[in-house]
mmCIF file of C-alpha atoms in Angstrom:
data_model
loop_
_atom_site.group_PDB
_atom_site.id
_atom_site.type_symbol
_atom_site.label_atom_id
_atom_site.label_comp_id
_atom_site.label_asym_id
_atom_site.label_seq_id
_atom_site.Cartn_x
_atom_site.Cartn_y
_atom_site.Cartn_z
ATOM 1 C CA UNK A 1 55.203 -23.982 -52.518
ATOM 2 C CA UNK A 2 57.735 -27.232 -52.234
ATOM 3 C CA UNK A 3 59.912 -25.675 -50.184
ATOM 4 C CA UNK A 4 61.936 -23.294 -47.803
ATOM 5 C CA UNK A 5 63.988 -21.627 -50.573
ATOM 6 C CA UNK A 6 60.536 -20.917 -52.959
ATOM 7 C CA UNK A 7 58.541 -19.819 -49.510
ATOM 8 C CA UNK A 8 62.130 -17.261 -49.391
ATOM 9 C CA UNK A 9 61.865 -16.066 -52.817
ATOM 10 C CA UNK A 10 58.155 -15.688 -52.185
ATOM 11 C CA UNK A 11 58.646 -13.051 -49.078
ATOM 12 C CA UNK A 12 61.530 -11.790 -51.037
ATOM 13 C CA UNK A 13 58.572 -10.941 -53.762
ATOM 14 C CA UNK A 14 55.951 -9.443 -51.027
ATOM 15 C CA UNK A 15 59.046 -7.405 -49.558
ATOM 16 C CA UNK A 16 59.590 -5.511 -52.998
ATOM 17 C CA UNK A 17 56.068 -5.229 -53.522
ATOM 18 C CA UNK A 18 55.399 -3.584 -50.417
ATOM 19 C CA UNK A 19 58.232 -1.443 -50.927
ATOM 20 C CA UNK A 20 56.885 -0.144 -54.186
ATOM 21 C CA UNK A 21 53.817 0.477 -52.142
ATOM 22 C CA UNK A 22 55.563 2.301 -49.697
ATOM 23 C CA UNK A 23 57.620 4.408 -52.454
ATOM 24 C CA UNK A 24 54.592 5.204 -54.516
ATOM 25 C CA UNK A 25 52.890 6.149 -50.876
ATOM 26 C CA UNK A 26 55.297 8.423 -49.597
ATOM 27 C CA UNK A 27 55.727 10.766 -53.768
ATOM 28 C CA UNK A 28 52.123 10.650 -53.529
ATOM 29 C CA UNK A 29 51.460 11.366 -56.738
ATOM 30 C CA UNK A 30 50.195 8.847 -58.990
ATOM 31 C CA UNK A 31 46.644 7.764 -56.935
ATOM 32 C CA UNK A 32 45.717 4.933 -59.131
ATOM 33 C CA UNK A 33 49.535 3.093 -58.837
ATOM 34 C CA UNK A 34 49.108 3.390 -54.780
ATOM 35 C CA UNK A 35 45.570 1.761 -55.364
ATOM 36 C CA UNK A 36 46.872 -0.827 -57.208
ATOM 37 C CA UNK A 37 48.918 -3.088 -53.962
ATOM 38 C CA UNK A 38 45.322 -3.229 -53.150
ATOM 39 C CA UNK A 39 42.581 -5.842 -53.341
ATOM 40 C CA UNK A 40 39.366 -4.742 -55.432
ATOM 41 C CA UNK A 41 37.408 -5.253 -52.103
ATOM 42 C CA UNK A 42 40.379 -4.419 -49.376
ATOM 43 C CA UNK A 43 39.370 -2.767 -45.791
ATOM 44 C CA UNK A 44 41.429 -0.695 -44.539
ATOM 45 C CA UNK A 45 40.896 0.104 -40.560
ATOM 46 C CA UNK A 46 42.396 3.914 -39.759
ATOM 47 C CA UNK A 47 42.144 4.981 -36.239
ATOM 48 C CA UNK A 48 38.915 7.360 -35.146
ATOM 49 C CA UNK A 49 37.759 7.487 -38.746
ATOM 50 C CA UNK A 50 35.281 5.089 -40.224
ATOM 51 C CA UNK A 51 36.197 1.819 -42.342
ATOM 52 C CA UNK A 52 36.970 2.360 -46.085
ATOM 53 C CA UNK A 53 35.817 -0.794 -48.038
ATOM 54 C CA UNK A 54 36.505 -1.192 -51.745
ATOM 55 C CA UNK A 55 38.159 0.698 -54.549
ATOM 56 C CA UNK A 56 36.256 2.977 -55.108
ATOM 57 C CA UNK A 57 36.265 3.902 -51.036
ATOM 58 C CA UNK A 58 39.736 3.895 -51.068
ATOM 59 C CA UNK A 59 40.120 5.952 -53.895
ATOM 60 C CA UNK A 60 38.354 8.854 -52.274
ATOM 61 C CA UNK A 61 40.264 8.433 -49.383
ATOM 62 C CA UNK A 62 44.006 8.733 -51.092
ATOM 63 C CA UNK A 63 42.490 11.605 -53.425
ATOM 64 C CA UNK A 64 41.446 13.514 -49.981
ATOM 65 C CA UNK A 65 44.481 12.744 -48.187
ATOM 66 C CA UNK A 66 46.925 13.596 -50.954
ATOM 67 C CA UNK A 67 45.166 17.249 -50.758
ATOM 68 C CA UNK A 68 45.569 17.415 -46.981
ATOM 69 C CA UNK A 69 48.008 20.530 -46.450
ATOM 70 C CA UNK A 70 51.736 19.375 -45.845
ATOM 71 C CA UNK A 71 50.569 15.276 -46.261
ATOM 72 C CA UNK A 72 53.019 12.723 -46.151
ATOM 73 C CA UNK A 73 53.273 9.279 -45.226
ATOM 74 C CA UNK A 74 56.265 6.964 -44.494
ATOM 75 C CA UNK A 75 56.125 3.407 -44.567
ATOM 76 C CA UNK A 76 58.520 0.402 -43.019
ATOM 77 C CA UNK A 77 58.135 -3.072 -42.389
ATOM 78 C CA UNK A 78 59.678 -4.957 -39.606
ATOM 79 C CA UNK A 79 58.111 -8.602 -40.192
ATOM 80 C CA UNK A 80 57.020 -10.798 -42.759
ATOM 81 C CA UNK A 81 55.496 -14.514 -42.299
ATOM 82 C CA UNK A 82 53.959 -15.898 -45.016
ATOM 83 C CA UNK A 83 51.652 -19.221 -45.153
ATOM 84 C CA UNK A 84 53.709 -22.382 -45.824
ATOM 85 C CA UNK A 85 51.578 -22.522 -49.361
ATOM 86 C CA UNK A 86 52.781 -19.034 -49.960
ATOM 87 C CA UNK A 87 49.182 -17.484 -50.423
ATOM 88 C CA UNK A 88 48.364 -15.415 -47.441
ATOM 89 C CA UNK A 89 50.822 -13.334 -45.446
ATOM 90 C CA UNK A 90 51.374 -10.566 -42.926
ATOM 91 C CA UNK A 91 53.311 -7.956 -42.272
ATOM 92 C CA UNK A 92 54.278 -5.710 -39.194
ATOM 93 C CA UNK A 93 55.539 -2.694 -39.468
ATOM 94 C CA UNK A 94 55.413 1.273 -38.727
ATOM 95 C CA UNK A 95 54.270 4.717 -40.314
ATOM 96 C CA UNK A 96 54.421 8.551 -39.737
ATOM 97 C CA UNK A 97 52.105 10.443 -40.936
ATOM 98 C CA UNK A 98 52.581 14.317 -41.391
ATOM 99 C CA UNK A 99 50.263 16.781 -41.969
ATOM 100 C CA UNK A 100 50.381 21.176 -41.295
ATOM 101 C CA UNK A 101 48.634 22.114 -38.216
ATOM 102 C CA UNK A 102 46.990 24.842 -38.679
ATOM 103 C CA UNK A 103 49.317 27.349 -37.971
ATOM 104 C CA UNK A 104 51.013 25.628 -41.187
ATOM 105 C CA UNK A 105 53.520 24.218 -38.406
ATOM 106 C CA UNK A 106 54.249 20.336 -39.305
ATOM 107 C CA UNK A 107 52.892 17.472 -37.067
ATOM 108 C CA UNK A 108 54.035 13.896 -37.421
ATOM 109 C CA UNK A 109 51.674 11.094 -35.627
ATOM 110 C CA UNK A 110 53.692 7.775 -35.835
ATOM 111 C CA UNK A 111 51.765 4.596 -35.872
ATOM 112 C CA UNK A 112 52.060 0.766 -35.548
ATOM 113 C CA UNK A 113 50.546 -0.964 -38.559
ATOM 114 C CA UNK A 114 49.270 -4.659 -39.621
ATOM 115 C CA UNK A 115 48.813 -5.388 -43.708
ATOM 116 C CA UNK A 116 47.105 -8.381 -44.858
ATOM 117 C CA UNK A 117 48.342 -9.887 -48.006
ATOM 118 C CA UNK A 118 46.812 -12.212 -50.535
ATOM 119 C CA UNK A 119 48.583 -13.593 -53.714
ATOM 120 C CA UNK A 120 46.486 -13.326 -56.707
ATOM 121 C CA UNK A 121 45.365 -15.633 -59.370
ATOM 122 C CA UNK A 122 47.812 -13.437 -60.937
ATOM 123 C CA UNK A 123 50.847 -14.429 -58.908
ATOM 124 C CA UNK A 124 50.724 -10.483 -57.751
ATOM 125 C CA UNK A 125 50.781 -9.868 -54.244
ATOM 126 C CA UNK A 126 48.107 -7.034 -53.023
ATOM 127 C CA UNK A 127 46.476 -5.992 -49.511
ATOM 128 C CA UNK A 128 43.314 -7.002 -48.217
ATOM 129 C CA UNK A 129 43.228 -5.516 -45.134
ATOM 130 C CA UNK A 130 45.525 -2.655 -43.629
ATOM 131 C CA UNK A 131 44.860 -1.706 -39.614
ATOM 132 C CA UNK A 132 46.742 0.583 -37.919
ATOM 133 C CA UNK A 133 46.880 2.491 -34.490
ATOM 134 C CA UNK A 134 48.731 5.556 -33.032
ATOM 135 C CA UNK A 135 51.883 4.592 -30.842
ATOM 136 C CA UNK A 136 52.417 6.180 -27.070
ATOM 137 C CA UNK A 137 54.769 9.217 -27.527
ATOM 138 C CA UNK A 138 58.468 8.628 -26.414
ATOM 139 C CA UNK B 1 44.156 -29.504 -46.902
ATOM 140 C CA UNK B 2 43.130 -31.249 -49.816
ATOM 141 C CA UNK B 3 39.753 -29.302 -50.716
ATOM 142 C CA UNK B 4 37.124 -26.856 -49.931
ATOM 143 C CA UNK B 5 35.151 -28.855 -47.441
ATOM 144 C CA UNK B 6 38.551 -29.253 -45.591
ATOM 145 C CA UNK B 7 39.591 -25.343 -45.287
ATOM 146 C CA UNK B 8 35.645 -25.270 -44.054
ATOM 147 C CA UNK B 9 36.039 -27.607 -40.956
ATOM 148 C CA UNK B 10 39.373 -25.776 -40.366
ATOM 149 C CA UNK B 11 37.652 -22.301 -40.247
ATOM 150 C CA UNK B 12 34.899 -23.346 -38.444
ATOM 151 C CA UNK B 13 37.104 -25.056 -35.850
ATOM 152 C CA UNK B 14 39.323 -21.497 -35.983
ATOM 153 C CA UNK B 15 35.907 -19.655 -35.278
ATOM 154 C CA UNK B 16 34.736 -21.980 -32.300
ATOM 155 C CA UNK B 17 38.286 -21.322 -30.801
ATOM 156 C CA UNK B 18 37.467 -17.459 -31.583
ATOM 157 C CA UNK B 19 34.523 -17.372 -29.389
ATOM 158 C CA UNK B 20 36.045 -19.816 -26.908
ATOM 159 C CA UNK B 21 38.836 -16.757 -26.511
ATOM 160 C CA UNK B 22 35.723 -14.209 -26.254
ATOM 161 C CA UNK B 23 34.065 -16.297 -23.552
ATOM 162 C CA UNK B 24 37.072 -16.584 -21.842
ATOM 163 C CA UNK B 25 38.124 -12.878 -22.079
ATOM 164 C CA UNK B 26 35.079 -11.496 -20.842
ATOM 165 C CA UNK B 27 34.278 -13.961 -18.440
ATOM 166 C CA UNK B 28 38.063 -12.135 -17.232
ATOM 167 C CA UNK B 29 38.583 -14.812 -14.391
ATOM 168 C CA UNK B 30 41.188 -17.299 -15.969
ATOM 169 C CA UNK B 31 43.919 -15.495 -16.847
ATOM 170 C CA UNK B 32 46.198 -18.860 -18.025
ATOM 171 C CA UNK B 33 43.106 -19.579 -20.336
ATOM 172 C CA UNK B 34 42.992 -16.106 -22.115
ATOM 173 C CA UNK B 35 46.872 -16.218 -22.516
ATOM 174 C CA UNK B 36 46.177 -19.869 -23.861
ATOM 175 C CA UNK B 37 45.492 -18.661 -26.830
ATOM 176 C CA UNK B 38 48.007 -16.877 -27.987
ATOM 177 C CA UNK B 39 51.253 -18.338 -29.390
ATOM 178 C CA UNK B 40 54.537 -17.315 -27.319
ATOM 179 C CA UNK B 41 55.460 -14.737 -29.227
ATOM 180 C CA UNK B 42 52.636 -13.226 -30.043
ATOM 181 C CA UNK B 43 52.833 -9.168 -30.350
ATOM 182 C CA UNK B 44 49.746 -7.132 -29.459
ATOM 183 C CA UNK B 45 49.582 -3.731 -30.421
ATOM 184 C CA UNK B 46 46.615 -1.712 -28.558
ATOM 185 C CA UNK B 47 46.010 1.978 -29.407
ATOM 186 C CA UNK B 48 48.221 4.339 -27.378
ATOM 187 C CA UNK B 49 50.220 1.789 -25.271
ATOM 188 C CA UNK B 50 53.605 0.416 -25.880
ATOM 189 C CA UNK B 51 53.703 -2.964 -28.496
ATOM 190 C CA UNK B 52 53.199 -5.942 -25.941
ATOM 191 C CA UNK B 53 55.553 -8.806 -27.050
ATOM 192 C CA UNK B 54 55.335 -12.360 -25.230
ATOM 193 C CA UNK B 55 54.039 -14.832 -22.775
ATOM 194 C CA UNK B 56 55.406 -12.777 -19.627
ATOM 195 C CA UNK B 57 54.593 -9.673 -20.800
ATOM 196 C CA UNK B 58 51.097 -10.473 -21.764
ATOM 197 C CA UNK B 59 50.323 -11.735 -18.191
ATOM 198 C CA UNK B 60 51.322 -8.859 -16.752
ATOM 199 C CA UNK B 61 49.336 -6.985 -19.169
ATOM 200 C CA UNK B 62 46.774 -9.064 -18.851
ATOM 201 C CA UNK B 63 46.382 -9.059 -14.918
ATOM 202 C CA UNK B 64 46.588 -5.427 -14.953
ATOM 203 C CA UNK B 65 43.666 -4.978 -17.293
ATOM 204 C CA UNK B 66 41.658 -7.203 -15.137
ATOM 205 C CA UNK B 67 42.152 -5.067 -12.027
ATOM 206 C CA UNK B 68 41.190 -2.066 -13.922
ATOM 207 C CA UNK B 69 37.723 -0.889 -11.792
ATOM 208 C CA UNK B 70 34.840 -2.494 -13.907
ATOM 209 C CA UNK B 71 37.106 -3.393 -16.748
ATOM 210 C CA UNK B 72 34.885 -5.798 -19.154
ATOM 211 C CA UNK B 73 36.174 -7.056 -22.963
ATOM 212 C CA UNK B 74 33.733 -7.896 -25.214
ATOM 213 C CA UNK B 75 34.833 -9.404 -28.838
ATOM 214 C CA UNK B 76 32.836 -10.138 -32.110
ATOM 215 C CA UNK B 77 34.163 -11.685 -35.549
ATOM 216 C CA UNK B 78 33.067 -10.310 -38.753
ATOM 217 C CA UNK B 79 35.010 -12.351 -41.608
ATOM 218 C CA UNK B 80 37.542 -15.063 -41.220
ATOM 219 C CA UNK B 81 39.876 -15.878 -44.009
ATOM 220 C CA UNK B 82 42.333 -18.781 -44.256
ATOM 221 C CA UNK B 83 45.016 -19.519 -46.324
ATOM 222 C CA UNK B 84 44.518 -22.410 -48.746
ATOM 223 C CA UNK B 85 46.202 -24.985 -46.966
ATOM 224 C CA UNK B 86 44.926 -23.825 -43.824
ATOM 225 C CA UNK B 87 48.200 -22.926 -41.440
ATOM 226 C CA UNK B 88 47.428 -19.234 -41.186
ATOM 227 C CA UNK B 89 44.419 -16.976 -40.987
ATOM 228 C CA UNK B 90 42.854 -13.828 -40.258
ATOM 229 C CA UNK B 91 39.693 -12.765 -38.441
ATOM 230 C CA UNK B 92 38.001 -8.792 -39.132
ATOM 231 C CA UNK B 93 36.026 -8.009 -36.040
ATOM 232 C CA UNK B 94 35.034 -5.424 -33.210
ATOM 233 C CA UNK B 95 35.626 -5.576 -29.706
ATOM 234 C CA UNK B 96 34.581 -3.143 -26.887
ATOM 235 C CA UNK B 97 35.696 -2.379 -23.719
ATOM 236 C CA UNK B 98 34.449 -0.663 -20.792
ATOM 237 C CA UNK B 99 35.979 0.732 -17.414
ATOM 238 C CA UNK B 100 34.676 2.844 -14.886
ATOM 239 C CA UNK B 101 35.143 7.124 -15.132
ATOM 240 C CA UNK B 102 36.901 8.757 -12.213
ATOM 241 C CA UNK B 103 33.389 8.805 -10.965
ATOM 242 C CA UNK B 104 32.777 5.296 -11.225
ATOM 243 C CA UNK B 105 30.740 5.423 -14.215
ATOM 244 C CA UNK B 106 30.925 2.768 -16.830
ATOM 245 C CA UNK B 107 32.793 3.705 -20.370
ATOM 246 C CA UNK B 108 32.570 1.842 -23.369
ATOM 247 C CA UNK B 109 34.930 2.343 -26.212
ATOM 248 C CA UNK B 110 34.325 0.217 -29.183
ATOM 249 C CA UNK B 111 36.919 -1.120 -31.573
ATOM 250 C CA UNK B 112 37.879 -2.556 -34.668
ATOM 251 C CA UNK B 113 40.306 -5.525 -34.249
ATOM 252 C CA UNK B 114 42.508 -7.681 -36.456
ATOM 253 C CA UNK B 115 43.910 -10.774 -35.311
ATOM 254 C CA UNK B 116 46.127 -13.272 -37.405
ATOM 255 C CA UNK B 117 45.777 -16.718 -36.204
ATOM 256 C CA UNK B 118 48.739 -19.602 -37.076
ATOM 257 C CA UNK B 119 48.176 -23.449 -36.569
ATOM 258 C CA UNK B 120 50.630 -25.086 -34.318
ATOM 259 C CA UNK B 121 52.211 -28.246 -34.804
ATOM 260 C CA UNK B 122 48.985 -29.159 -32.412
ATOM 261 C CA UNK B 123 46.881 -28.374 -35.075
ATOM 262 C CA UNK B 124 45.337 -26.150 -32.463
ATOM 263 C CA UNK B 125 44.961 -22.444 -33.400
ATOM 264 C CA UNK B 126 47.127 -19.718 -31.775
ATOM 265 C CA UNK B 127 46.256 -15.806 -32.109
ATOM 266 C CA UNK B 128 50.631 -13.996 -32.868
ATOM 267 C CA UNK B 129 48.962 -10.925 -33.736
ATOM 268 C CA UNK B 130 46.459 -8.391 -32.320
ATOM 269 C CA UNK B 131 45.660 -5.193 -33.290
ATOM 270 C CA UNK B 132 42.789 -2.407 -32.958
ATOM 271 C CA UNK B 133 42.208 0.888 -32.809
ATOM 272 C CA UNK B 134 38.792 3.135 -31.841
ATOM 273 C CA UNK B 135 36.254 3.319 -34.159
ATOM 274 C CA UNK B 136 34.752 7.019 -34.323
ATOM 275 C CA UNK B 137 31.531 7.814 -32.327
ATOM 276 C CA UNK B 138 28.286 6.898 -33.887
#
């Protein structure tokens, strides 16, 4: 990067990308497409369950949560700093996640989540690591 | 940084800062040293509790945890990845922490924590985000 204005087009970049992630996320239909804003070896860190590590992980894990009764998540992003060589960047954000209880009522859990991002050889954006926790209830 | 054997004296001085914190933070007696290394802003986001934004408000938060009846913090650090020009970075490890029951037993829950790490104008690294959540039970 050689400057403010190409470090701004370069979180303008990540902030599309991640809302293509977070569109493709929340229709939850097309696995492979919400696999793709990930790294071939990205951890992702959900709360009481154990890490998922790799593609093939992860692909298990959408594929299972996608057939979860009443699934859906929502994704937003509050923050974005990137690295002043525009390679590495965070972002800080939120989700809900809803799923049927069992009387088929739905249940939302809302959460507080960190993404990792690295830019590719590629130029692409994709995350490396993804953490996220529940928040109190209001 | 101009090369590889650069970005590896930066992360190794990032990781000797890392376990500086972890001495520091279970030791749990200076509480101006713990918040010493985190940037003014920082945001921690621990499981359950409301986001923790700040110098002020991580004292207090802080403090409190310290009075907690045989509160002790343990951290480790699995992976630690830096950008290439080595401003900003992120460290993959587990922490635990253990309080006393109503009964005054000791309780250990054990974590998974990320924590992105910026260099100051210093050059001295600065934790501006912390998150974890609970691992499930072995």
């Amino acid at each position: 990067m050689s400057g403010k204005s190409d470090i701004d087009a370069e979180k303008a970049h990540l902030l599309r990308r991640d809302a293509e992630w977070a569109l493709a996320a929340s229709e939850g239909r097309d696995v492979e497409r919400i696999l793709s804003f990930w790294t071939d070896d990205a951890v992702v860190l959900p709360p009481d369950l154990p890490s998922i590590i790799g593609k093939a992980a992860l692909r298990q894990y959408v594929e299972s949560s996608l057939q979860v009764l009443g699934f859906r998540i929502t994704l937003s992003t509050d923050e974005a700093v990137l690295s002043p060589d525009g390679q590495l960047a965070y972002l800080v954000g939120n989700n809900a996640v809803t799923m049927n209880d069992p009387t088929g009522a739905p249940v939302t859990t809302k959460g507080r989540a960190v993404t990792i991002w690295q830019r590719g050889t590629d130029g692409e954006w994709r995350c490396a690591v993804d953490i996220w926790n529940v928040e109190p209830r209001a």
